[in-house]
Every structure is written in C-alpha cells, then in structure tokens.
Amino acid sequence: MENKKTNLGIIYTFSAYVLWGFMTIYWKQLDNVPAGEILAYRIVWASAFMLLLVIVLGKWLPFWQECQSIIKDRKKLAGITAASIVISLNWFLFIWAVVNGHVLQASLGYYINPLISILLGVVFLKESVTKTQKISFILAAAGVLYLTFSYGVFPWISILLALTFALYGLLKKTVDIGAMFGLTIETLLITPVALIYLWMIPRNSFSFDALFSMTNLYLIGAGTLTAIPLLLFANGAKQIPLAMVGFLQYITPTMMLILGVFFYNETFTHAHLVTFILIWTALFIYMGSVYNKSKTKQKYPSQ
C-alpha cells in the first residue's frame, strides 16, 4: 500500500514538472500578444477555473469559511496578498522571457531557485546550513558572476525568476492554506487589477467576434494550464520524500534548456556552458546533502 502511494506521488509530481516544462511551448504560441496581456488573461481565467473547481467539488462552504478566517487575520491576509503579487510577477517574468527569446535565462533561473530558497530560509527562518550546502552556494554564485563578466550584463531575468519563486515559497510557508484554496484566493485577489489593466489597454488581443480563434483558446486555456500542474504537485509532493521532490524539480528547467537550444535556436555559448556546469555541480552537491540528511533521519528517526 505504501509503495502504491509513493508511486502515485511520483506520477503526480513528475506530471506537474513536465507540464511546467511544456509551458515554454504554450507561451511561444502567444508571442504575438504582449506579455502583460497574457498575464492578465492567465490570472482572470485561472481564478474562474479555480472558482468553478471549488463549486464542482462541493467545497464552496469550507472555501467561504477560509476566506472569512483570512479576512479576520491581518497577518494571514497580508501574507497571501504578498504571495499573489510575487507569483504574478514571477509569471510575468517567465512569460516575457519565453516570448522574447530568453528561454535559456529562464532555465538558469529555475536551476538557481532551490539555492535561493535555502538562502531565504537561512535569513528569514533561521534555518541551519551545512558546510556542503555553503560550497554549493559559492559554486552557484561563481556561475552567475562568470556569466555576468563574460557578457558584461547581469542575468537579471534568471535572478529575478529564482528570487520571486523562492519568495513565493517563503510566503506560502508563513500562510498555512491548502493548494486549491490558496491558488483560488491568490488569483481572486489580483483579478481586479488584471481586469482594470485589460479594460485600459487600447487594443485587446481577445476578440469576441472570433471567439474560437486560436489566440482566444490559448488565452482561455492559460487558466487551466496554471491550475492543473499546481494541484498535481500539491497532491504528489505530500506522498513522496522531500529529496525525491528536489530531484524531480530539475525536470522543468532541463526541458526548458533543451527547448531553448534545440527548438528555438537560442545561442548556447562557452560562457553558458561554464555557468551551467557550475550550477549543475552546485545542485549535485546540494542534492547529495539533502539525500544524506534524509537517510540519516530514516536511520535515526529520534534525531
């Protein structure tokens, strides 16, 4: 029974990361639409999809109770509002990077992300760091600096993607809400801003005259594509060890790297190679420390 649960968890988590990897292809289909507009429609349709899902699954009453609880708790409300802003910024950066031909930078950002998450954990949650993990930080920093000095331009897309997603994870730790209700509330909070933006832009890419055009369908589908992987991940991650979750998360940036180089013909230079080797080495060292820690806990559960 335990093996079946673990296998199901692997399938859910693996599927989530693969879907996130394929988002690169999805956003490329909308490269004729401004990134801000794509983001606005993504938020609006994601909130509509999540509300419908809550109703269909018969969870409206507990959802409404959760909303009331959040309204009464200022700290919780501030946390989830901040989370909705940060994840919206992350979505915008990722969409902008893909439609403007910066898939490699986006890939690098999600390779760096776990290391930024650890750093934030140390600074804000006072979590301890091993000597091995410190080495991984130094190697990752060396990779970013090498790319910066080689090009003379700081890889701000990579760093901001990593930082915003890590901040989102940190904020989610401070606000204990389930994945379904959390995503529903986050998208609902930012939906008014998205609607105002869509109302203010002079030319809208969504056309009611051609409701079933490919652009319309891609914009509507963005909401579903946002929700499904997150729900799969939330269900899968609870059923498998943390070390396995950490290993599987590199599926997404690896897919992005392959797509960027082999499908979208982005230039992969010697500087990129050195940077990625340093980042990959840092991640192998980091994953090794996580795996060893997990094994120690299983061997000595009282520690």
Short mmCIF file of C-alpha atoms in Angstrom, two decimals:
data_model
loop_
_atom_site.label_atom_id
_atom_site.label_comp_id
_atom_site.label_asym_id
_atom_site.label_seq_id
_atom_site.Cartn_x
_atom_site.Cartn_y
_atom_site.Cartn_z
CA MET A 1 0.00 0.00 0.00
CA GLU A 2 2.87 2.34 0.90
CA ASN A 3 4.62 1.59 -2.43
CA LYS A 4 1.41 2.30 -4.34
CA LYS A 5 1.08 5.65 -2.55
CA THR A 6 4.70 6.54 -3.32
CA ASN A 7 4.36 5.54 -6.99
CA LEU A 8 1.22 7.65 -7.31
CA GLY A 9 3.05 10.56 -5.70
CA ILE A 10 5.90 10.20 -8.20
CA ILE A 11 3.44 10.17 -11.12
CA TYR A 12 1.62 13.29 -9.85
CA THR A 13 4.83 15.22 -9.16
CA PHE A 14 6.53 14.11 -12.39
CA SER A 15 3.43 15.13 -14.39
CA ALA A 16 3.40 18.57 -12.74
CA TYR A 17 7.02 19.28 -13.64
CA VAL A 18 6.58 18.02 -17.22
CA LEU A 19 3.53 20.26 -17.69
CA TRP A 20 5.50 23.23 -16.32
CA GLY A 21 8.26 22.38 -18.81
CA PHE A 22 5.78 22.36 -21.70
CA MET A 23 4.54 25.82 -20.70
CA THR A 24 7.50 27.15 -22.68
CA ILE A 25 5.92 25.80 -25.88
CA TYR A 26 2.49 27.07 -24.82
CA TRP A 27 3.60 30.68 -24.27
CA LYS A 28 5.51 30.63 -27.56
CA GLN A 29 2.15 30.20 -29.33
CA LEU A 30 1.19 33.61 -27.94
CA ASP A 31 4.34 35.53 -28.90
CA ASN A 32 2.14 37.93 -30.89
CA VAL A 33 0.41 39.00 -27.64
CA PRO A 34 2.13 41.38 -25.15
CA ALA A 35 3.38 39.62 -22.00
CA GLY A 36 1.34 41.88 -19.71
CA GLU A 37 -1.85 40.99 -21.55
CA ILE A 38 -1.08 37.25 -21.43
CA LEU A 39 -0.50 37.54 -17.69
CA ALA A 40 -3.79 39.40 -17.15
CA TYR A 41 -5.78 36.76 -19.02
CA ARG A 42 -3.88 34.00 -17.21
CA ILE A 43 -4.93 35.45 -13.85
CA VAL A 44 -8.56 36.05 -14.86
CA TRP A 45 -9.10 32.60 -16.38
CA ALA A 46 -7.18 30.85 -13.59
CA SER A 47 -9.44 32.45 -10.96
CA ALA A 48 -12.55 31.48 -12.99
CA PHE A 49 -11.30 27.88 -13.36
CA MET A 50 -10.44 27.59 -9.64
CA LEU A 51 -13.81 29.00 -8.54
CA LEU A 52 -15.60 26.55 -10.83
CA LEU A 53 -13.49 23.69 -9.45
CA VAL A 54 -14.28 24.66 -5.85
CA ILE A 55 -18.03 24.68 -6.67
CA VAL A 56 -17.98 21.42 -8.68
CA LEU A 57 -16.10 19.59 -5.90
CA GLY A 58 -18.64 20.81 -3.34
CA LYS A 59 -16.09 22.78 -1.35
CA TRP A 60 -17.74 26.19 -1.52
CA LEU A 61 -18.72 26.30 2.18
CA PRO A 62 -15.23 25.45 3.56
CA PHE A 63 -13.74 27.83 0.97
CA TRP A 64 -16.00 30.65 2.15
CA GLN A 65 -15.11 29.88 5.77
CA GLU A 66 -11.40 30.02 4.85
CA CYS A 67 -11.92 33.42 3.21
CA GLN A 68 -13.68 34.75 6.32
CA SER A 69 -10.86 33.41 8.50
CA ILE A 70 -8.25 35.18 6.35
CA ILE A 71 -10.14 38.49 6.40
CA LYS A 72 -10.14 38.39 10.23
CA ASP A 73 -6.43 37.53 10.40
CA ARG A 74 -4.46 40.58 9.19
CA LYS A 75 -1.14 38.74 9.18
CA LYS A 76 -2.57 35.91 7.05
CA LEU A 77 -4.26 38.39 4.70
CA ALA A 78 -1.02 40.35 4.26
CA GLY A 79 0.90 37.12 3.61
CA ILE A 80 -1.44 35.74 0.94
CA THR A 81 -1.76 39.19 -0.71
CA ALA A 82 2.03 39.44 -0.89
CA ALA A 83 2.16 35.87 -2.26
CA SER A 84 -0.35 36.74 -5.01
CA ILE A 85 1.72 39.79 -6.05
CA VAL A 86 5.02 37.89 -6.04
CA ILE A 87 3.70 34.89 -8.02
CA SER A 88 2.09 37.28 -10.55
CA LEU A 89 5.47 38.97 -11.01
CA ASN A 90 7.10 35.54 -11.45
CA TRP A 91 4.51 34.56 -14.07
CA PHE A 92 5.04 37.84 -15.94
CA LEU A 93 8.84 37.43 -15.97
CA PHE A 94 8.58 33.86 -17.23
CA ILE A 95 6.09 34.74 -19.98
CA TRP A 96 8.15 37.77 -21.00
CA ALA A 97 11.35 35.70 -21.11
CA VAL A 98 9.78 32.99 -23.29
CA VAL A 99 8.03 35.25 -25.82
CA ASN A 100 11.15 37.44 -26.12
CA GLY A 101 13.58 34.58 -26.77
CA HIS A 102 15.21 34.23 -23.33
CA VAL A 103 14.34 30.59 -22.59
CA LEU A 104 17.93 29.79 -21.54
CA GLN A 105 17.90 32.58 -18.94
CA ALA A 106 14.55 31.31 -17.65
CA SER A 107 16.00 27.80 -17.43
CA LEU A 108 19.01 29.06 -15.47
CA GLY A 109 16.66 30.89 -13.09
CA TYR A 110 14.84 27.69 -12.15
CA TYR A 111 18.14 25.84 -11.65
CA ILE A 112 19.23 28.58 -9.24
CA ASN A 113 15.85 28.73 -7.46
CA PRO A 114 16.42 25.95 -4.85
CA LEU A 115 19.66 27.59 -3.71
CA ILE A 116 17.93 30.97 -3.34
CA SER A 117 15.19 29.22 -1.34
CA ILE A 118 17.78 27.85 1.08
CA LEU A 119 19.37 31.29 1.41
CA LEU A 120 15.98 32.87 2.25
CA GLY A 121 15.36 30.07 4.75
CA VAL A 122 18.64 30.90 6.48
CA VAL A 123 17.97 34.67 6.54
CA PHE A 124 14.28 34.70 7.47
CA LEU A 125 13.56 31.33 9.10
CA LYS A 126 16.98 30.94 10.79
CA GLU A 127 17.44 27.50 9.21
CA SER A 128 20.89 25.93 9.55
CA VAL A 129 23.19 25.34 6.56
CA THR A 130 25.80 22.60 6.29
CA LYS A 131 29.35 23.17 5.02
CA THR A 132 28.44 21.17 1.91
CA GLN A 133 25.49 23.48 1.17
CA LYS A 134 27.75 26.53 1.63
CA ILE A 135 30.04 25.13 -1.07
CA SER A 136 27.01 24.77 -3.39
CA PHE A 137 26.14 28.47 -2.80
CA ILE A 138 29.69 29.54 -3.67
CA LEU A 139 29.70 27.48 -6.89
CA ALA A 140 26.28 28.84 -7.95
CA ALA A 141 27.40 32.41 -7.25
CA ALA A 142 30.58 31.77 -9.24
CA GLY A 143 28.47 30.60 -12.19
CA VAL A 144 26.31 33.73 -12.15
CA LEU A 145 29.37 36.01 -11.80
CA TYR A 146 31.15 34.23 -14.67
CA LEU A 147 28.17 34.76 -16.96
CA THR A 148 27.95 38.40 -15.86
CA PHE A 149 31.62 39.16 -16.57
CA SER A 150 31.61 37.18 -19.84
CA TYR A 151 28.71 39.16 -21.24
CA GLY A 152 29.13 42.35 -19.25
CA VAL A 153 25.40 42.08 -18.45
CA PHE A 154 23.91 40.77 -15.21
CA PRO A 155 21.49 37.82 -15.85
CA TRP A 156 18.64 39.71 -14.17
CA ILE A 157 15.90 37.54 -15.69
CA SER A 158 17.39 34.39 -14.14
CA ILE A 159 17.96 36.00 -10.74
CA LEU A 160 14.51 37.66 -10.59
CA LEU A 161 12.75 34.43 -11.63
CA ALA A 162 14.65 32.50 -8.95
CA LEU A 163 14.11 35.19 -6.32
CA THR A 164 10.36 35.70 -6.92
CA PHE A 165 9.62 31.96 -6.90
CA ALA A 166 11.73 31.48 -3.76
CA LEU A 167 9.94 34.42 -2.08
CA TYR A 168 6.61 32.86 -3.06
CA GLY A 169 7.66 29.62 -1.37
CA LEU A 170 8.74 31.52 1.74
CA LEU A 171 5.43 33.41 1.92
CA LYS A 172 3.47 30.16 1.46
CA LYS A 173 5.32 28.75 4.48
CA THR A 174 4.02 31.61 6.61
CA VAL A 175 0.41 31.21 5.38
CA ASP A 176 -0.92 27.70 6.01
CA ILE A 177 -3.59 27.26 3.31
CA GLY A 178 -4.25 24.22 1.12
CA ALA A 179 -3.16 24.35 -2.52
CA MET A 180 -6.67 24.58 -4.00
CA PHE A 181 -7.97 27.32 -1.71
CA GLY A 182 -4.61 29.10 -1.76
CA LEU A 183 -4.44 29.38 -5.55
CA THR A 184 -8.12 30.39 -5.75
CA ILE A 185 -7.68 33.21 -3.23
CA GLU A 186 -4.36 34.37 -4.73
CA THR A 187 -5.80 34.68 -8.23
CA LEU A 188 -9.02 36.31 -6.97
CA LEU A 189 -7.04 38.94 -5.05
CA ILE A 190 -5.12 40.02 -8.16
CA THR A 191 -8.02 39.58 -10.66
CA PRO A 192 -9.42 43.16 -10.19
CA VAL A 193 -6.00 44.57 -11.15
CA ALA A 194 -5.88 42.27 -14.20
CA LEU A 195 -9.39 43.32 -15.29
CA ILE A 196 -8.58 47.04 -14.91
CA TYR A 197 -5.43 46.53 -16.99
CA LEU A 198 -7.38 44.73 -19.75
CA TRP A 199 -10.01 47.49 -19.74
CA MET A 200 -7.36 50.23 -20.02
CA ILE A 201 -5.25 48.82 -22.89
CA PRO A 202 -6.18 50.38 -26.25
CA ARG A 203 -6.02 47.15 -28.28
CA ASN A 204 -7.15 43.85 -26.80
CA SER A 205 -5.94 40.54 -28.27
CA PHE A 206 -9.05 38.67 -27.06
CA SER A 207 -11.79 39.02 -29.65
CA PHE A 208 -15.49 38.22 -29.11
CA ASP A 209 -16.01 38.40 -32.88
CA ALA A 210 -13.77 35.36 -33.34
CA LEU A 211 -14.43 33.60 -30.03
CA PHE A 212 -12.93 30.28 -31.09
CA SER A 213 -9.79 31.68 -32.70
CA MET A 214 -6.51 30.03 -31.63
CA THR A 215 -5.39 33.14 -29.76
CA ASN A 216 -8.63 33.21 -27.75
CA LEU A 217 -8.41 29.49 -26.97
CA TYR A 218 -4.78 29.79 -25.83
CA LEU A 219 -5.64 32.75 -23.58
CA ILE A 220 -8.60 30.90 -22.03
CA GLY A 221 -6.57 27.71 -21.66
CA ALA A 222 -3.86 29.58 -19.76
CA GLY A 223 -6.05 29.48 -16.65
CA THR A 224 -6.41 25.69 -16.74
CA LEU A 225 -2.73 25.23 -17.51
CA THR A 226 -1.89 27.35 -14.46
CA ALA A 227 -4.08 25.38 -12.06
CA ILE A 228 -3.64 21.72 -13.06
CA PRO A 229 0.15 21.32 -12.51
CA LEU A 230 -0.03 23.11 -9.17
CA LEU A 231 -2.81 20.80 -7.96
CA LEU A 232 -0.91 17.73 -9.22
CA PHE A 233 2.21 18.92 -7.41
CA ALA A 234 0.34 19.60 -4.17
CA ASN A 235 -1.08 16.06 -4.16
CA GLY A 236 2.14 14.38 -5.28
CA ALA A 237 4.65 16.16 -3.05
CA LYS A 238 2.82 15.03 0.10
CA GLN A 239 3.27 11.34 -0.83
CA ILE A 240 7.00 11.18 -1.63
CA PRO A 241 10.22 12.08 0.25
CA LEU A 242 11.46 15.68 0.08
CA ALA A 243 14.73 14.55 -1.54
CA MET A 244 12.74 12.99 -4.40
CA VAL A 245 10.71 16.19 -4.84
CA GLY A 246 14.00 18.08 -5.03
CA PHE A 247 15.39 15.73 -7.67
CA LEU A 248 12.25 15.80 -9.83
CA GLN A 249 12.08 19.62 -9.85
CA TYR A 250 15.02 19.77 -12.29
CA ILE A 251 12.84 18.20 -14.99
CA THR A 252 11.31 21.61 -15.78
CA PRO A 253 14.48 23.71 -16.31
CA THR A 254 16.13 20.79 -18.18
CA MET A 255 13.18 20.68 -20.60
CA MET A 256 13.44 24.45 -21.00
CA LEU A 257 17.17 24.23 -21.68
CA ILE A 258 16.64 21.58 -24.40
CA LEU A 259 13.78 23.55 -25.96
CA GLY A 260 15.76 26.80 -25.93
CA VAL A 261 18.83 25.33 -27.61
CA PHE A 262 17.41 22.71 -30.00
CA PHE A 263 13.93 24.02 -30.85
CA TYR A 264 14.17 27.81 -30.54
CA ASN A 265 17.81 28.10 -31.70
CA GLU A 266 18.96 30.27 -28.81
CA THR A 267 22.73 30.68 -28.69
CA PHE A 268 24.44 28.40 -26.17
CA THR A 269 27.90 29.89 -25.73
CA HIS A 270 31.04 28.77 -23.90
CA ALA A 271 30.02 31.16 -21.08
CA HIS A 272 26.64 29.41 -20.80
CA LEU A 273 28.37 26.02 -20.69
CA VAL A 274 30.72 27.05 -17.86
CA THR A 275 27.86 28.67 -15.93
CA PHE A 276 25.56 25.67 -16.28
CA ILE A 277 28.36 23.26 -15.29
CA LEU A 278 28.98 25.30 -12.12
CA ILE A 279 25.24 25.43 -11.36
CA TRP A 280 24.78 21.69 -12.05
CA THR A 281 27.76 20.87 -9.81
CA ALA A 282 26.29 23.06 -7.07
CA LEU A 283 22.96 21.28 -7.40
CA PHE A 284 24.53 17.80 -7.30
CA ILE A 285 26.35 18.78 -4.10
CA TYR A 286 23.16 20.25 -2.63
CA MET A 287 21.02 17.23 -3.57
CA GLY A 288 23.67 14.92 -2.10
CA SER A 289 23.46 16.76 1.23
CA VAL A 290 19.64 16.59 1.20
CA TYR A 291 19.72 12.86 0.36
CA ASN A 292 22.24 12.09 3.13
CA LYS A 293 20.20 14.09 5.63
CA SER A 294 17.06 12.18 4.59
CA LYS A 295 18.86 8.82 5.03
CA THR A 296 20.15 9.85 8.47
CA LYS A 297 16.63 10.78 9.60
CA GLN A 298 15.29 7.41 8.41
CA LYS A 299 18.09 5.56 10.22
CA TYR A 300 17.84 7.64 13.42
CA PRO A 301 14.23 8.91 13.49
CA SER A 302 14.53 10.26 17.02
CA GLN A 303 17.18 12.82 15.98
#
